[in-house]
Coordinates of C-alpha atoms in Angstrom, one line a residue:
M1 CA -0.4 0.2 0.0
S2 CA 1.1 3.3 -0.8
K3 CA 1.9 5.8 2.0
Y4 CA -1.2 8.2 -0.1
D5 CA -3.7 6.1 0.8
E6 CA -3.0 6.2 4.9
Y7 CA -3.6 9.0 6.9
Q8 CA -1.1 10.8 8.2
T9 CA -1.0 13.7 9.9
P10 CA 0.0 17.2 8.6
L11 CA 2.3 17.6 11.7
A12 CA 4.5 14.8 11.2
S13 CA 4.0 15.0 7.5
R14 CA 4.3 18.9 6.4
Y15 CA 5.4 21.0 9.8
A16 CA 7.5 19.2 12.1
S17 CA 11.2 18.8 12.2
N18 CA 13.0 15.1 11.7
E19 CA 14.8 15.7 14.6
M20 CA 11.8 16.5 16.7
K21 CA 9.8 13.8 15.2
R22 CA 12.5 11.0 15.8
I23 CA 11.8 11.6 19.6
F24 CA 8.4 9.9 19.2
T25 CA 8.7 7.8 16.6
P26 CA 7.6 4.0 18.1
R27 CA 11.3 2.8 17.5
E28 CA 12.4 5.3 19.7
R29 CA 9.7 4.8 22.7
A30 CA 10.0 0.6 22.7
S31 CA 13.7 1.4 22.6
T32 CA 13.7 3.9 25.4
W33 CA 11.6 0.9 27.3
R34 CA 14.4 -1.3 26.9
K35 CA 17.8 1.6 28.4
L36 CA 15.0 1.7 31.4
W37 CA 14.7 -2.2 31.9
L38 CA 18.2 -2.1 31.3
W39 CA 19.5 0.5 34.2
L40 CA 16.8 -0.6 36.0
A41 CA 18.6 -4.5 36.2
E42 CA 21.9 -3.0 36.2
A43 CA 21.4 -0.5 39.2
E44 CA 19.6 -3.6 41.2
K45 CA 22.6 -6.1 40.4
E46 CA 24.8 -3.3 41.2
L47 CA 22.7 -3.2 44.8
G48 CA 22.8 -7.2 45.7
V49 CA 19.4 -8.8 43.8
A50 CA 20.9 -11.8 42.9
Q51 CA 18.8 -13.2 40.2
I52 CA 20.0 -10.6 37.6
S53 CA 23.2 -12.4 35.7
N54 CA 25.6 -10.4 33.5
E55 CA 24.8 -12.9 31.2
A56 CA 21.0 -11.2 31.7
I57 CA 22.6 -7.8 31.7
E58 CA 24.8 -8.5 28.6
A59 CA 21.6 -9.4 26.5
I60 CA 19.7 -6.7 27.6
R61 CA 22.4 -4.3 26.1
A62 CA 22.7 -6.5 22.9
N63 CA 19.0 -5.8 21.8
L64 CA 18.9 -1.8 22.3
V65 CA 17.1 -1.1 19.6
I66 CA 13.7 -3.0 19.0
S67 CA 13.6 -4.7 15.5
D68 CA 11.0 -4.5 12.8
E69 CA 10.2 -8.4 13.9
A70 CA 10.1 -7.5 17.7
F71 CA 7.6 -4.8 16.9
Q72 CA 5.7 -7.4 15.2
V73 CA 5.8 -9.9 18.3
A74 CA 5.1 -7.4 20.7
A75 CA 2.3 -6.4 18.8
D76 CA 0.7 -10.3 18.3
E77 CA 1.2 -10.1 22.5
E78 CA -0.3 -6.9 22.6
R79 CA -3.2 -8.8 20.7
R80 CA -3.7 -11.5 23.1
C81 CA -3.0 -9.8 26.8
R82 CA -4.2 -6.3 26.3
H83 CA -1.3 -4.7 27.6
D84 CA 1.7 -2.8 25.4
V85 CA 4.1 -2.7 28.4
M86 CA 3.5 -6.3 28.9
A87 CA 3.9 -7.2 25.0
H88 CA 7.1 -5.2 24.5
I89 CA 8.5 -7.1 27.7
H90 CA 7.6 -10.8 26.1
A91 CA 9.2 -9.2 22.8
L92 CA 12.6 -8.6 24.7
E93 CA 12.0 -11.5 26.3
K94 CA 12.1 -13.4 23.2
D95 CA 15.2 -11.4 21.6
A96 CA 17.3 -11.6 25.2
P97 CA 16.5 -15.2 27.0
A98 CA 19.3 -15.0 28.6
A99 CA 16.9 -12.4 30.9
A100 CA 13.5 -13.6 30.8
G101 CA 12.1 -13.7 34.1
V102 CA 14.3 -10.5 35.7
I103 CA 12.9 -7.7 32.8
H104 CA 11.8 -5.1 35.0
I105 CA 11.7 -6.9 38.4
A106 CA 9.7 -4.8 41.6
A107 CA 8.8 -1.8 38.6
T108 CA 4.9 -1.3 38.0
S109 CA 3.5 -2.1 34.5
C110 CA 3.5 1.9 34.2
F111 CA 7.7 2.6 34.9
D112 CA 6.3 5.6 33.1
N113 CA 9.9 7.4 33.4
A114 CA 10.2 7.3 29.0
D115 CA 7.1 10.4 28.8
L116 CA 9.6 12.3 31.6
I117 CA 12.6 11.5 28.9
F118 CA 10.8 12.2 25.5
M119 CA 9.8 15.6 27.0
R120 CA 13.0 16.6 28.3
D121 CA 14.7 16.2 25.1
A122 CA 11.9 18.3 23.3
L123 CA 12.6 20.7 25.6
D124 CA 16.5 20.9 24.6
L125 CA 15.2 21.6 20.9
I126 CA 12.3 23.7 21.5
L127 CA 14.2 25.9 24.0
P128 CA 17.2 26.6 21.8
K129 CA 15.3 27.2 18.3
L130 CA 13.1 30.2 20.6
A131 CA 16.5 31.8 21.2
K132 CA 17.1 31.6 17.3
V133 CA 13.8 33.7 16.9
I134 CA 14.7 36.1 19.9
H135 CA 17.6 36.7 18.5
N136 CA 16.1 37.7 15.1
L137 CA 14.0 40.0 16.5
S138 CA 16.8 41.8 18.6
Q139 CA 18.9 42.1 15.4
F140 CA 15.4 43.5 14.1
A141 CA 14.3 46.0 16.3
F142 CA 17.8 47.3 17.0
K143 CA 18.0 47.6 13.6
Y144 CA 15.5 49.8 13.4
K145 CA 15.4 51.5 17.1
D146 CA 15.8 54.7 15.1
L147 CA 12.5 54.7 12.6
P148 CA 9.8 56.3 13.4
T149 CA 6.3 54.5 12.4
L150 CA 2.9 55.8 13.4
G151 CA 1.0 53.6 16.6
F152 CA -1.7 52.1 17.2
T153 CA -4.1 52.0 20.3
H154 CA -8.0 50.4 19.5
Y155 CA -5.7 50.0 15.9
Q156 CA -6.8 54.0 15.1
A157 CA -3.8 56.4 15.0
A158 CA -2.1 56.8 18.4
Q159 CA 1.5 58.7 19.4
P160 CA 4.5 57.7 16.8
I161 CA 6.6 55.4 18.4
T162 CA 9.8 53.2 16.1
L163 CA 9.7 50.0 14.4
G164 CA 12.5 48.7 16.0
R165 CA 9.9 49.7 19.5
R166 CA 7.6 48.0 18.4
A167 CA 9.9 44.7 17.7
A168 CA 10.7 44.9 21.4
Q169 CA 7.1 44.2 22.5
W170 CA 7.2 40.8 20.8
L171 CA 10.9 40.8 21.2
Q172 CA 10.3 40.3 25.2
D173 CA 6.7 38.6 25.4
F174 CA 8.7 35.4 23.6
T175 CA 11.3 36.1 26.1
F176 CA 8.9 35.9 29.0
D177 CA 8.0 32.4 27.0
L178 CA 11.4 31.6 27.2
E179 CA 12.3 32.3 30.7
D180 CA 9.0 30.1 31.4
L181 CA 10.6 27.1 29.3
E182 CA 13.7 27.4 31.2
Y183 CA 11.8 27.3 34.3
V184 CA 9.9 23.9 33.4
R185 CA 13.1 22.0 31.6
A186 CA 15.2 22.7 34.9
N187 CA 12.3 21.4 36.8
L188 CA 11.7 18.6 35.5
R189 CA 12.5 15.6 37.2
F190 CA 12.4 11.7 37.3
R191 CA 9.7 9.1 38.3
G192 CA 12.3 6.6 38.7
A193 CA 11.4 3.4 40.9
Q194 CA 8.7 3.8 43.1
G195 CA 5.8 0.8 43.0
T196 CA 2.7 0.4 42.0
T197 CA 1.3 2.8 44.0
G198 CA 4.5 5.1 45.1
S199 CA 5.1 3.4 48.2
Q200 CA 8.1 1.3 47.2
A201 CA 6.8 -1.4 48.7
S202 CA 8.3 -3.8 46.0
F203 CA 11.8 -2.8 46.5
M204 CA 11.4 -2.7 50.0
E205 CA 10.5 -6.6 49.4
I206 CA 13.5 -7.4 46.9
F207 CA 16.2 -5.2 49.0
Q208 CA 15.1 -6.3 52.5
N209 CA 13.2 -3.1 53.6
D210 CA 16.5 -1.2 53.3
T211 CA 16.0 2.2 52.7
A212 CA 19.5 3.3 51.7
K213 CA 19.4 0.4 48.9
I214 CA 16.2 2.1 47.7
D215 CA 17.6 5.6 48.2
R216 CA 20.5 4.1 45.7
L217 CA 18.8 2.8 43.4
N218 CA 17.1 5.7 42.4
Q219 CA 20.3 7.5 42.7
I220 CA 21.2 5.5 39.7
L221 CA 18.5 5.5 37.6
C222 CA 18.6 9.3 38.0
E223 CA 22.8 9.3 37.1
K224 CA 21.9 6.6 33.6
S225 CA 19.3 8.9 32.7
G226 CA 20.4 12.3 33.0
F227 CA 18.2 13.5 35.4
P228 CA 19.0 15.3 38.7
S229 CA 16.5 13.9 41.2
C230 CA 13.4 11.8 41.2
Y231 CA 10.5 13.9 42.1
D232 CA 9.7 13.3 45.8
I233 CA 6.1 12.2 45.8
S234 CA 4.8 9.7 42.3
T235 CA 2.0 7.2 42.6
Q236 CA 1.6 4.4 39.9
T237 CA 2.6 7.3 37.5
Y238 CA 4.3 10.7 37.8
T239 CA 1.7 13.3 38.7
R240 CA 0.0 14.6 35.6
K241 CA 0.5 18.2 36.9
V242 CA 4.3 17.5 35.5
D243 CA 2.6 17.6 31.7
L244 CA 0.4 20.6 32.3
R245 CA 3.0 22.9 33.4
I246 CA 5.3 21.7 30.0
A247 CA 1.6 22.3 28.3
N248 CA 1.1 25.8 30.3
T249 CA 4.1 27.3 29.1
L250 CA 4.1 25.9 25.1
S251 CA 0.6 27.1 25.0
S252 CA 1.6 30.6 26.2
L253 CA 4.3 30.7 23.2
G254 CA 1.3 29.7 20.9
A255 CA -0.4 32.8 22.6
T256 CA 2.8 34.5 21.9
A257 CA 3.1 33.6 18.2
V258 CA -0.1 34.5 17.2
R259 CA -0.1 37.8 18.9
V260 CA 3.2 38.8 16.8
A261 CA 2.1 37.2 13.3
T262 CA -1.6 38.8 13.6
D263 CA 0.5 42.2 14.5
I264 CA 2.8 40.8 11.1
R265 CA -0.7 40.7 9.1
H266 CA -1.8 43.7 10.0
L267 CA 1.3 45.4 8.9
C268 CA 1.3 43.5 6.0
H269 CA -2.0 44.6 5.0
D270 CA -0.3 48.4 5.7
K271 CA 2.1 47.2 3.2
V272 CA 4.4 48.8 6.0
L273 CA 6.4 45.2 5.7
D274 CA 6.1 41.8 4.8
E275 CA 7.4 38.5 5.2
P276 CA 9.5 36.7 3.0
H277 CA 8.3 35.1 -0.3
E278 CA 9.9 32.6 -2.4
A279 CA 10.1 33.6 -6.7
G280 CA 8.0 31.3 -7.4
Q281 CA 5.3 31.6 -4.5
I282 CA 1.8 31.8 -5.8
G283 CA -0.6 33.6 -3.7
S284 CA -4.2 33.6 -5.2
S285 CA -5.2 30.6 -7.8
A286 CA -7.4 33.1 -9.4
M287 CA -5.4 36.4 -8.1
P288 CA -2.1 36.8 -9.8
Y289 CA -1.1 39.9 -8.2
K290 CA -1.7 39.0 -4.8
S291 CA 1.3 38.3 -2.2
N292 CA -0.2 37.1 0.7
P293 CA 1.3 37.0 4.5
M294 CA 1.0 32.9 4.5
R295 CA 3.4 32.1 6.7
S296 CA 2.2 34.8 9.0
E297 CA -1.0 32.6 8.6
R298 CA 0.3 29.6 9.3
I299 CA 2.0 30.4 12.5
C300 CA -1.4 32.0 14.0
S301 CA -3.3 28.8 12.7
L302 CA -0.9 26.3 14.4
G303 CA -0.1 28.8 17.6
R304 CA -4.1 28.8 17.9
K305 CA -4.0 25.1 18.2
L306 CA -0.7 24.9 20.5
S307 CA -2.2 27.9 22.7
N308 CA -5.3 25.6 23.6
M309 CA -3.4 22.8 24.1
S310 CA -3.4 22.6 27.5
V311 CA -6.9 22.3 28.1
N312 CA -6.0 18.9 27.5
F313 CA -3.8 18.6 29.5
M314 CA -5.4 20.5 32.3
D315 CA -8.7 18.3 31.9
T316 CA -6.5 15.1 32.1
F317 CA -4.7 15.8 35.3
S318 CA -8.2 17.0 37.4
R319 CA -9.7 13.7 36.2
Q320 CA -7.1 11.6 38.0
W321 CA -8.7 9.5 40.5
L322 CA -6.6 8.5 43.4
E323 CA -3.1 6.9 42.8
R324 CA -4.0 6.8 39.1
T325 CA -7.0 5.8 36.3
L326 CA -6.3 4.2 32.6
D327 CA -8.0 7.7 31.7
D328 CA -5.0 9.5 30.9
S329 CA -3.4 6.8 28.6
A330 CA -4.8 7.1 25.0
I331 CA -4.9 11.0 24.7
R332 CA -1.5 11.1 26.4
R333 CA -0.2 9.2 23.6
M334 CA -1.3 11.8 21.3
D335 CA -1.3 14.9 23.2
I336 CA 2.5 14.9 24.2
P337 CA 3.8 14.4 20.9
D338 CA 1.3 16.7 19.1
M339 CA 2.4 19.5 21.4
F340 CA 5.4 19.4 20.8
F341 CA 5.8 19.1 16.8
L342 CA 2.9 22.3 17.0
A343 CA 5.6 24.2 19.3
D344 CA 8.3 23.0 17.4
S345 CA 6.4 23.9 14.1
V346 CA 5.8 27.0 15.3
L347 CA 8.9 28.4 15.3
I348 CA 10.5 26.9 12.5
S349 CA 7.9 29.1 10.7
L350 CA 8.7 31.9 13.1
D351 CA 12.2 32.1 12.8
N352 CA 11.7 31.7 8.6
V353 CA 9.5 34.7 9.2
T354 CA 11.4 37.2 11.6
D355 CA 14.9 36.7 10.3
G356 CA 13.5 37.8 6.7
L357 CA 11.0 40.4 7.3
V358 CA 11.2 43.3 4.6
V359 CA 10.9 46.7 5.5
F360 CA 9.3 49.6 2.7
P361 CA 10.7 52.9 5.2
A362 CA 8.5 55.3 2.3
I363 CA 5.4 53.7 2.6
I364 CA 6.1 54.2 6.7
H365 CA 6.7 57.7 6.5
S366 CA 4.2 58.3 4.3
Q367 CA 1.0 56.5 6.7
L368 CA 2.9 58.5 9.6
M369 CA 2.7 61.7 8.0
Q370 CA -1.0 61.3 6.8
E371 CA -1.8 61.4 10.9
L372 CA 1.5 63.5 12.1
P373 CA -0.7 67.1 11.3
F374 CA -3.2 66.0 14.0
M375 CA -0.2 65.0 16.1
A376 CA 1.7 68.2 16.0
T377 CA -1.2 70.9 16.6
E378 CA -0.8 70.3 19.9
N379 CA 2.8 71.5 19.8
I380 CA 1.3 75.0 17.5
I381 CA -0.9 75.6 20.4
I382 CA 1.9 76.0 22.4
R383 CA 3.8 78.3 20.2
L384 CA 1.0 81.1 19.5
I385 CA 0.6 80.9 23.5
D386 CA 4.6 81.9 23.6
H387 CA 3.5 84.7 20.9
G388 CA 0.9 85.9 23.5
I389 CA -2.3 83.7 21.9
S390 CA -5.4 82.3 24.1
R391 CA -5.0 78.3 24.5
Q392 CA -8.9 78.2 24.0
E393 CA -8.9 80.7 21.0
A394 CA -6.1 79.0 19.3
H395 CA -7.8 75.1 19.8
E396 CA -10.9 76.4 18.5
Q397 CA -9.1 77.5 15.3
I398 CA -6.9 74.1 14.9
R399 CA -10.3 72.2 16.3
L400 CA -11.7 74.0 13.0
L401 CA -9.2 73.5 10.6
S402 CA -9.2 69.8 11.7
L403 CA -12.6 69.3 10.4
E404 CA -12.2 70.7 7.2
A405 CA -9.3 68.4 6.5
A406 CA -10.7 65.5 7.9
H407 CA -13.5 66.3 5.4
N408 CA -11.1 66.1 2.5
V409 CA -9.8 63.0 4.0
K410 CA -12.9 60.9 4.5
I411 CA -15.4 62.7 2.3
E412 CA -13.5 63.7 -0.6
G413 CA -10.8 61.1 -0.7
G414 CA -8.1 63.6 -0.4
S415 CA -4.8 63.7 1.7
N416 CA -4.6 65.2 4.8
D417 CA -4.1 69.5 4.2
L418 CA -4.2 70.7 8.2
I419 CA -1.2 71.6 8.0
E420 CA -1.7 73.9 4.0
R421 CA -4.7 75.3 6.0
I422 CA -2.8 76.2 9.0
K423 CA -0.6 78.0 6.5
K424 CA -2.8 79.6 4.8
S425 CA -4.6 81.2 8.0
D426 CA -3.7 84.7 9.1
F427 CA -4.7 83.6 12.9
F428 CA -1.1 81.4 12.8
K429 CA 1.3 83.6 10.8
P430 CA 2.7 84.6 14.0
V431 CA 4.2 80.4 14.1
W432 CA 4.6 80.4 10.1
G433 CA 7.9 79.4 10.2
E434 CA 8.1 77.3 12.4
I435 CA 5.4 74.9 11.7
D436 CA 7.8 72.6 9.1
S437 CA 10.2 71.8 12.4
L438 CA 7.2 70.7 14.7
L439 CA 6.7 67.7 12.1
D440 CA 9.7 66.5 12.2
P441 CA 8.4 62.7 13.6
K442 CA 11.4 62.1 15.6
L443 CA 9.9 64.8 18.0
F444 CA 7.4 62.5 19.0
I445 CA 9.3 58.7 19.5
G446 CA 10.1 60.0 22.4
R447 CA 12.7 57.5 24.6
S448 CA 11.7 54.7 22.0
P449 CA 15.5 54.6 20.4
E450 CA 16.7 54.4 23.9
I451 CA 14.5 51.7 25.4
V452 CA 15.2 49.3 22.4
E453 CA 19.3 49.8 22.1
R454 CA 18.7 48.7 26.4
Y455 CA 16.9 45.8 26.1
A456 CA 17.5 45.2 22.5
G457 CA 21.2 46.3 21.8
P458 CA 24.6 44.8 22.6
N459 CA 25.3 43.8 25.7
G460 CA 21.2 44.6 26.3
V461 CA 18.8 42.6 28.3
V462 CA 18.7 39.8 25.1
D463 CA 21.9 40.1 24.7
K464 CA 22.8 38.8 28.4
K465 CA 19.3 36.3 28.4
L466 CA 20.7 34.7 25.5
E467 CA 24.0 33.8 25.8
K468 CA 24.2 30.2 27.1
Y469 CA 22.8 29.4 23.4
K470 CA 25.3 31.8 21.8
S471 CA 26.6 29.1 19.6
Y472 CA 23.8 27.3 18.4
V473 CA 22.6 30.9 17.3
E474 CA 25.6 31.6 15.2
S475 CA 26.1 28.1 13.7
S476 CA 22.2 28.1 12.8
A477 CA 20.5 28.5 9.2
T478 CA 17.3 30.2 8.9
A479 CA 14.4 27.7 8.9
Q480 CA 13.6 26.7 5.7
L481 CA 9.6 25.9 5.3
S482 CA 9.1 22.0 3.4
V483 CA 5.5 23.6 2.0

């Protein structure tokens, strides 16, 4: 059967990276179980469990990577016993007969450290990719820290900022996401060997109530797996609150991605900037002139899905009963990989977009100058007051001329000619010579350049945040979209 005759999730076939997909393959999962059983057997033997021989350990070690044939053995056994872990133990015993009977000693069927390994490794892929996006935006913000642009509140023209200052807003939100992800990664722990309900009773049995050996067993398992320690409390599983904490941070990243990509889409509509486009890229099958922000639209689509993933994990966590129920199993098989595929896909697209944004300064200036005359009126009033003219009278004259200019823009379809009207009015004659100087956009951007430089410039806040990712950022090319 051709692969085109079977459904494939678009997350895997179109969007996620190969390195992320590899973490969650069936072979990686089953082979990781085999590693866990090897580590458990090695640790138990080291601590005096006599049933485990060197021959048994070598037999497991020789079969760590599961074969296609072993997958078939496990599948056949699972159809019989309806238990995937026991089916894979059976398959490993077929591959390593010398280890038969000593695999998984005293462990629960949900020796569920594998998911912690997968999520740790996935986070280790996500973090540097997010750092690269942050680096791109910091470079962009610093480059355009002095370029005045129209600000918007309520999506209506407001006081100008700079383009770099706007990018710094995006940058800070992603930096918050980086901090949150670093926190959950740093606090990720191992479940270890805790027994069927977390009491370690089965290990008390095999170690003859020697609690020091149980503690040492978990230390050895943590050393072998690369975790600093075990969670203090586990039941039959590690608490699903762990999954929820990770999902919350990744969902937050998804929300930031949608927020930023939506801004970019609006700015593309206003033609002040554009996302990168391929030379042969087609925007519409019907309208050949169109150039759509499809990459940012993709980010919004994937990011919206990611931002809502935490709801599933919240439900899974909250609906566990007592020491564990199995209604967490099927949904986690889907949600954990999907959550990371989504985050990975979003970051690939974000890297591509933020490293290739195209700016159109002339249009930015034109858009700004359409609104700046209204914003300059307060400065004109102040100059008139300096010439001894009543503020109230000056305010009324500008109000009347502003209404005329607005009529010209909205009803006549003309340009904003408020300044020309002011220059033709004798009332404003005392300040005619000063008016042009009052229209310099840089008079209206406040401390925007300084704010950006302090935050995103060399040796600034962002630079220090990204120090640990410097090697990755400098060696990474811009991510390319597969489709």
